[in-house]
Coordinates of C-alpha atoms in Angstrom, one line a residue:
M1 CA 186.7 -177.4 12.4
I2 CA 183.0 -176.9 13.1
N3 CA 180.8 -176.2 10.0
T4 CA 178.5 -173.7 11.6
N5 CA 176.1 -173.6 8.6
E6 CA 175.7 -177.4 8.8
K7 CA 175.2 -177.3 12.6
L8 CA 172.5 -174.6 12.2
A9 CA 170.9 -176.6 9.4
V10 CA 170.7 -179.8 11.5
Y11 CA 169.5 -177.7 14.4
N12 CA 166.7 -176.2 12.2
V13 CA 165.6 -179.7 11.2
W14 CA 165.5 -180.8 14.9
A15 CA 163.6 -177.6 15.9
N16 CA 161.0 -178.0 13.2
D17 CA 160.6 -181.7 14.0
T18 CA 160.4 -181.0 17.7
L19 CA 157.7 -178.3 17.1
L20 CA 155.7 -180.6 14.8
R21 CA 155.7 -183.5 17.3
H22 CA 154.7 -181.0 20.1
L23 CA 151.8 -179.7 17.9
D24 CA 150.7 -183.3 17.3
K25 CA 150.8 -184.0 21.1
T26 CA 148.9 -180.8 21.8
V27 CA 146.1 -181.9 19.5
A28 CA 146.0 -185.4 21.0
E29 CA 145.9 -184.1 24.5
T30 CA 143.4 -181.3 24.1
G31 CA 141.3 -182.7 21.3
Q32 CA 141.3 -179.2 19.8
P33 CA 142.9 -178.0 16.6
I34 CA 146.0 -175.9 16.6
P35 CA 145.1 -172.2 16.5
A36 CA 145.1 -170.7 13.0
N37 CA 147.6 -168.0 13.9
V38 CA 150.1 -170.7 15.0
L39 CA 149.6 -172.7 11.8
R40 CA 150.0 -169.5 9.8
L41 CA 153.4 -168.7 11.4
F42 CA 154.7 -172.3 11.1
S43 CA 153.4 -172.5 7.5
H44 CA 155.6 -169.4 6.8
V45 CA 158.6 -171.2 8.2
L46 CA 158.2 -174.2 6.0
N47 CA 157.2 -172.1 3.0
A48 CA 160.4 -170.2 3.3
Q49 CA 162.4 -173.5 3.0
F50 CA 160.6 -174.2 -0.3
I51 CA 161.2 -170.7 -1.5
W52 CA 164.9 -170.5 -0.6
I53 CA 165.5 -173.9 -2.2
G54 CA 163.8 -172.6 -5.3
R55 CA 165.9 -169.5 -5.3
L56 CA 169.1 -171.4 -4.9
T57 CA 168.3 -173.9 -7.6
N58 CA 166.6 -171.5 -9.9
T59 CA 163.3 -173.4 -9.8
P60 CA 159.8 -172.1 -9.0
S61 CA 158.5 -172.5 -5.5
P62 CA 155.3 -174.6 -5.2
V63 CA 154.1 -172.3 -2.3
K64 CA 153.7 -168.6 -1.6
V65 CA 155.4 -166.9 1.3
W66 CA 152.3 -166.6 3.6
Q67 CA 150.3 -169.5 2.2
E68 CA 148.6 -171.4 5.1
H69 CA 148.6 -175.2 5.5
P70 CA 147.0 -177.7 7.9
L71 CA 149.1 -179.6 10.4
E72 CA 149.2 -182.7 8.2
E73 CA 150.6 -180.7 5.3
L74 CA 153.2 -179.1 7.5
H75 CA 154.5 -182.6 8.2
R76 CA 154.8 -183.4 4.5
M77 CA 156.5 -180.0 3.8
H78 CA 159.0 -180.7 6.5
E79 CA 159.8 -184.1 5.0
Q80 CA 160.1 -182.7 1.5
T81 CA 162.3 -179.7 2.3
S82 CA 164.4 -180.4 5.4
E83 CA 166.6 -183.3 4.0
R84 CA 167.0 -181.4 0.8
W85 CA 168.1 -178.2 2.5
L86 CA 170.5 -180.1 4.8
G87 CA 172.0 -181.8 1.7
M88 CA 172.5 -178.5 0.0
V89 CA 174.3 -177.1 3.0
R90 CA 176.5 -180.2 3.4
A91 CA 177.4 -180.3 -0.3
A92 CA 178.4 -176.6 -0.5
D93 CA 182.1 -176.0 -1.1
D94 CA 183.8 -172.7 -1.0
V95 CA 182.8 -171.8 -4.5
E96 CA 179.1 -172.5 -3.7
L97 CA 179.3 -170.6 -0.4
S98 CA 180.6 -167.5 -2.1
R99 CA 178.2 -167.7 -5.1
T100 CA 175.7 -164.9 -5.3
I101 CA 172.1 -165.3 -6.5
T102 CA 169.7 -162.7 -7.7
Y103 CA 166.0 -163.1 -6.9
T104 CA 162.8 -161.2 -6.3
N105 CA 161.1 -161.3 -2.9
S106 CA 157.4 -161.7 -2.3
A107 CA 157.0 -157.9 -2.5
G108 CA 158.5 -157.8 -5.9
D109 CA 161.8 -156.2 -4.8
G110 CA 165.0 -157.5 -6.4
F111 CA 168.0 -158.6 -4.3
T112 CA 171.4 -160.3 -4.6
S113 CA 172.6 -162.4 -1.7
V114 CA 175.6 -164.7 -1.0
V115 CA 174.7 -168.4 -0.5
S116 CA 176.6 -168.5 2.8
D117 CA 174.4 -165.7 4.1
I118 CA 171.3 -167.5 2.9
F119 CA 172.4 -170.6 4.7
T120 CA 172.7 -168.6 7.9
H121 CA 169.5 -166.7 7.3
M122 CA 167.3 -169.8 7.0
P123 CA 167.6 -171.1 10.6
V124 CA 167.7 -167.6 12.1
H125 CA 164.5 -166.7 10.3
A126 CA 162.8 -169.9 11.3
N127 CA 163.9 -169.4 14.9
Y128 CA 162.4 -166.0 14.9
H129 CA 159.0 -167.3 13.8
R130 CA 159.2 -170.4 16.1
G131 CA 159.5 -167.9 18.9
Q132 CA 156.3 -166.2 17.7
V133 CA 154.6 -169.6 17.6
A134 CA 155.5 -170.1 21.2
I135 CA 154.0 -166.8 22.2
K136 CA 150.8 -167.5 20.2
M137 CA 150.5 -170.9 21.8
R138 CA 150.9 -169.4 25.3
Y139 CA 148.2 -166.7 24.5
A140 CA 145.9 -169.5 23.4
G141 CA 146.4 -171.2 26.8
L142 CA 148.6 -173.9 25.3
E143 CA 152.1 -174.9 26.5
P144 CA 154.8 -174.1 24.0
I145 CA 157.9 -176.2 23.5
N146 CA 161.5 -175.1 23.9
T147 CA 163.3 -175.1 20.5
D148 CA 166.2 -172.9 21.6
F149 CA 169.6 -173.6 19.9
I150 CA 171.3 -174.2 23.2
T151 CA 168.6 -176.8 24.2
Y152 CA 169.4 -178.6 21.0
C153 CA 173.2 -178.4 21.8
R154 CA 172.6 -179.7 25.3
Q155 CA 170.5 -182.6 24.0
L156 CA 173.2 -183.3 21.3
D157 CA 175.9 -183.3 23.9
A158 CA 173.9 -185.7 26.2
G159 CA 173.4 -188.1 23.3
Q160 CA 169.6 -187.4 23.2
V161 CA 169.6 -186.2 19.6
V162 CA 170.5 -188.5 16.7
S163 CA 172.8 -186.8 14.3
L164 CA 171.3 -186.3 10.9

């Protein structure tokens, strides 16, 4: 049986890593910094990982939802959160998947969500914003990178992706 949450979590790590490597390559090739609006959107993606980990573990997040970070910090954030997130998804049993958490969003509104829905939300949310990053890169005259889920699956099937 395929664990969809785990596959999406691994995909999300791959997509974030792929985008980070592409941003590094873009800086190296152009000699120009990454546009601020691109960094803002990708900062949001990685901030969300910290925030959701905090919500799930009932610990405070070290970042704000729209806090902006330089590229070097985004690498550190990816390293700090991705393995932890993947571990949380992999360790979740049926009790954890059906657990509900109550939290307050950045606007101060209270919500209750099921852990399995959060595990699905994270990569979907990240993918939405990685798509925005691609558009912003194209508008800035830069070539975006394809981080589509099916691209990940094709590379996985071809043995081009190392399983995490």
